[in-house]
Structure formats: structure tokens, C-alpha cells
Amino acid sequence: MAQGPKKRGIVIFGPPGAGKGTQARRLVEDFGFEYIATGDILREAVAKRTPLGIKASEHMNRGELVTDEVMIPIVEERLKAGDGGSGFILDGFPRTVRQATMLEEAARRNGIEIDLAIYLKTSKDVIVQRLSGRRICPKCGTIFHIVNIPPKVAGVCNKCGGSLIQREDDREEAILTRLAEYARQTAEVIDFYRNKGVLVEVNGDVPVEVSYPSIVKTIEGGRGL
Ligand code: AMP
């Protein structure tokens, strides 16, 4: 059992395309949180062809969730290894109620309290428009959109000069599977955090610049509502 004051844990979740990654990366820059993005961890493993990457890639390309048995130890290891800085921010985890329950236990074991769950509520039309135009930098992970957040030079990352790519799972067929997986497995995580009293709902339909200040206010205000 970890000693001393508890470190802060914040979960950011919502359907694919809600803007979790974009918002979380800004929060990391502005608040110095330690960033745990399970999608990024998996994509890196796929790129390096590690055993984890090989196991995960088929599920990911189809838009299905990777199993809890694979995901839970990855996150626990990161919580244990990290120093947490001013807190941890989790992006893309938990995606099932089982993951949420395990996260509570793992957090407790490592002296962390999940005191805020930011739910980016987003409608289907917005999701499809965002995902189909999304481009990412495979080198530094920065997220762009061909219309909403265009890079200064087409196809080139503003931050590191990397060549932007479209994610394999941002194709239409995979998008539909991801939305179905969200409805089937992730939506009930909302109630998990609502019942815990730490849920804050944020409008994910508006541009990031519009919703970000309300997220900042919530974080500075302490706990969820
Ligand atoms: P993301 O970058 O968060 O959209 O995640 C991309 C893909 O990685 C998802 O569609 C899943 O296949 C997989 N993935 C990421 N996080 C999780 C998780 N917590 N549980 C299961 N699969 C995940």
C-alpha cells in the first residue's frame, strides 16, 4: 500500500471521435499530468511488432476492443511505474465496466484516487465527420483534422515534421464497428462514474477551443459533480 497523500487520477472518455486525445494532450501540456493513452500504447506496440502489438492489431484494425485480460495489466504497470507528476490522466481507459472496477483497485493499490471522469458527450454525425477527416502524426502522436485542425503544411506535422497518416481504424467499416463496440461495452461506464459521484458531462459536439475552457474549470474546481 502506497504511503502519503493520494495522487490524482482523471479519466477522459466518450465515443471514438469525441476529442479525448486532443483534449487530454492539451491538459498534459497545461497541467503537467502524466498521460496514459491506451490506444497510443497499443499503436506503438503494433508499429514495433512486439508480442502485445501482434495480439492487438487484428482487433484494432477491425475496430473491436482488445480483451480486458490484455489491457488491465498494461495500465496497472503504467500506474505503478509512473510518478504521476501533478496526477495521471487516462485516455481510452476504462472502456468496459470490468476495466473501470479494476482501475479502482489498481489505483488504490498505487496511492491514486480517480476523482474525476470527464465524459465528452458527442453525437453520431459529428463523430463520423471527425474520424473520417482525422490525421495523426505517427512520430509524436499529434492529432490533426483536414478541415477542423489542418496542419500548416498539408500532410506534415506542425510539431515534429513527421508525415501525417490516416489511422487504419478510421476507415468507414471500422468506424461503424467502433461505434457499435462503444454502445455495447463502453456506454455503461458512464453510469459507473455517475454512481461514484465523479462524472462531469462536457459537450463534445462543439469545437475543442470551445469545450476546453470548461474542462479546465472543472479540473481546477477539484472534484466532479
Ligand atoms: P483509441 O486510440 O483510444 O481510439 O484506441 C484505438 C483502439 O485500441 C480501440 O479501437 C481498441 O481496439 C484499442 N483499445 C484502446 N484502449 C482500449 C481499452 N481500454 N480496451 C480495449 N481496447 C482498447
Short mmCIF file of N, CA and C in Angstrom, two decimals, residues 11-14 114-121 182 186-202 218 222-225:
data_model
loop_
_atom_site.label_atom_id
_atom_site.label_comp_id
_atom_site.label_asym_id
_atom_site.label_seq_id
_atom_site.Cartn_x
_atom_site.Cartn_y
_atom_site.Cartn_z
N VAL A 11 -10.03 10.49 -15.55
CA VAL A 11 -10.37 9.67 -16.69
C VAL A 11 -11.07 10.57 -17.71
N ILE A 12 -10.68 10.46 -18.99
CA ILE A 12 -11.40 11.20 -20.03
C ILE A 12 -11.96 10.18 -21.00
N PHE A 13 -13.27 10.20 -21.18
CA PHE A 13 -13.84 9.18 -22.06
C PHE A 13 -15.05 9.69 -22.81
N GLY A 14 -15.50 8.86 -23.73
CA GLY A 14 -16.59 9.23 -24.64
C GLY A 14 -16.42 8.39 -25.88
N ILE A 114 -9.12 8.12 -8.32
CA ILE A 114 -9.80 8.59 -9.53
C ILE A 114 -10.90 9.54 -9.05
N ASP A 115 -10.65 10.85 -9.13
CA ASP A 115 -11.61 11.79 -8.55
C ASP A 115 -12.40 12.57 -9.60
N LEU A 116 -12.16 12.29 -10.88
CA LEU A 116 -12.88 13.00 -11.93
C LEU A 116 -12.96 12.15 -13.19
N ALA A 117 -14.18 12.04 -13.73
CA ALA A 117 -14.37 11.35 -15.01
C ALA A 117 -15.04 12.34 -15.96
N ILE A 118 -14.31 12.75 -16.97
CA ILE A 118 -14.84 13.73 -17.93
C ILE A 118 -15.45 12.96 -19.10
N TYR A 119 -16.75 13.13 -19.27
CA TYR A 119 -17.46 12.42 -20.34
C TYR A 119 -17.75 13.40 -21.47
N LEU A 120 -17.13 13.18 -22.60
CA LEU A 120 -17.35 14.04 -23.77
C LEU A 120 -18.52 13.49 -24.58
N LYS A 121 -19.68 14.05 -24.33
CA LYS A 121 -20.90 13.56 -24.97
C LYS A 121 -20.98 14.10 -26.41
N TYR A 182 -18.65 0.71 -28.73
CA TYR A 182 -18.86 1.75 -27.71
C TYR A 182 -20.23 1.58 -27.07
N THR A 186 -18.91 0.28 -23.73
CA THR A 186 -18.33 1.43 -23.04
C THR A 186 -19.39 2.36 -22.45
N ALA A 187 -20.56 2.44 -23.09
CA ALA A 187 -21.56 3.41 -22.64
C ALA A 187 -21.90 3.22 -21.16
N GLU A 188 -21.89 1.97 -20.68
CA GLU A 188 -22.28 1.75 -19.28
C GLU A 188 -21.23 2.23 -18.27
N VAL A 189 -20.05 2.56 -18.78
CA VAL A 189 -19.03 3.14 -17.90
C VAL A 189 -19.50 4.51 -17.38
N ILE A 190 -20.35 5.17 -18.17
CA ILE A 190 -20.90 6.47 -17.76
C ILE A 190 -21.61 6.32 -16.41
N ASP A 191 -22.46 5.29 -16.31
CA ASP A 191 -23.21 5.09 -15.06
C ASP A 191 -22.29 4.71 -13.91
N PHE A 192 -21.25 3.96 -14.23
CA PHE A 192 -20.28 3.58 -13.19
C PHE A 192 -19.75 4.83 -12.49
N TYR A 193 -19.33 5.82 -13.29
CA TYR A 193 -18.75 7.03 -12.69
C TYR A 193 -19.84 7.98 -12.16
N ARG A 194 -21.02 7.94 -12.77
CA ARG A 194 -22.11 8.76 -12.24
C ARG A 194 -22.46 8.27 -10.83
N ASN A 195 -22.54 6.95 -10.68
CA ASN A 195 -22.86 6.39 -9.36
C ASN A 195 -21.77 6.68 -8.34
N LYS A 196 -20.55 6.79 -8.80
CA LYS A 196 -19.44 7.09 -7.90
C LYS A 196 -19.42 8.57 -7.53
N GLY A 197 -20.18 9.39 -8.29
CA GLY A 197 -20.28 10.82 -7.99
C GLY A 197 -19.14 11.65 -8.52
N VAL A 198 -18.43 11.17 -9.54
CA VAL A 198 -17.29 11.94 -10.06
C VAL A 198 -17.46 12.32 -11.53
N LEU A 199 -18.65 12.06 -12.08
CA LEU A 199 -18.85 12.29 -13.51
C LEU A 199 -19.14 13.76 -13.84
N VAL A 200 -18.45 14.26 -14.86
CA VAL A 200 -18.78 15.58 -15.40
C VAL A 200 -19.03 15.43 -16.89
N GLU A 201 -20.19 15.91 -17.33
CA GLU A 201 -20.52 15.79 -18.74
C GLU A 201 -20.12 17.07 -19.46
N VAL A 202 -19.42 16.90 -20.58
CA VAL A 202 -18.98 18.07 -21.37
C VAL A 202 -19.50 17.88 -22.79
N THR A 218 -13.40 22.69 -14.62
CA THR A 218 -13.76 21.52 -13.82
C THR A 218 -12.55 20.97 -13.09
N GLY A 222 -11.64 20.97 -8.76
CA GLY A 222 -11.46 19.79 -7.91
C GLY A 222 -12.25 18.64 -8.40
N ARG A 223 -13.24 18.25 -7.66
CA ARG A 223 -13.96 17.01 -7.94
C ARG A 223 -15.02 17.17 -9.03
N GLY A 224 -15.55 16.02 -9.42
CA GLY A 224 -16.65 16.02 -10.38
C GLY A 224 -17.95 16.46 -9.72
N LEU A 225 -19.01 16.49 -10.50
CA LEU A 225 -20.30 16.95 -9.95
C LEU A 225 -21.15 15.77 -9.51
#
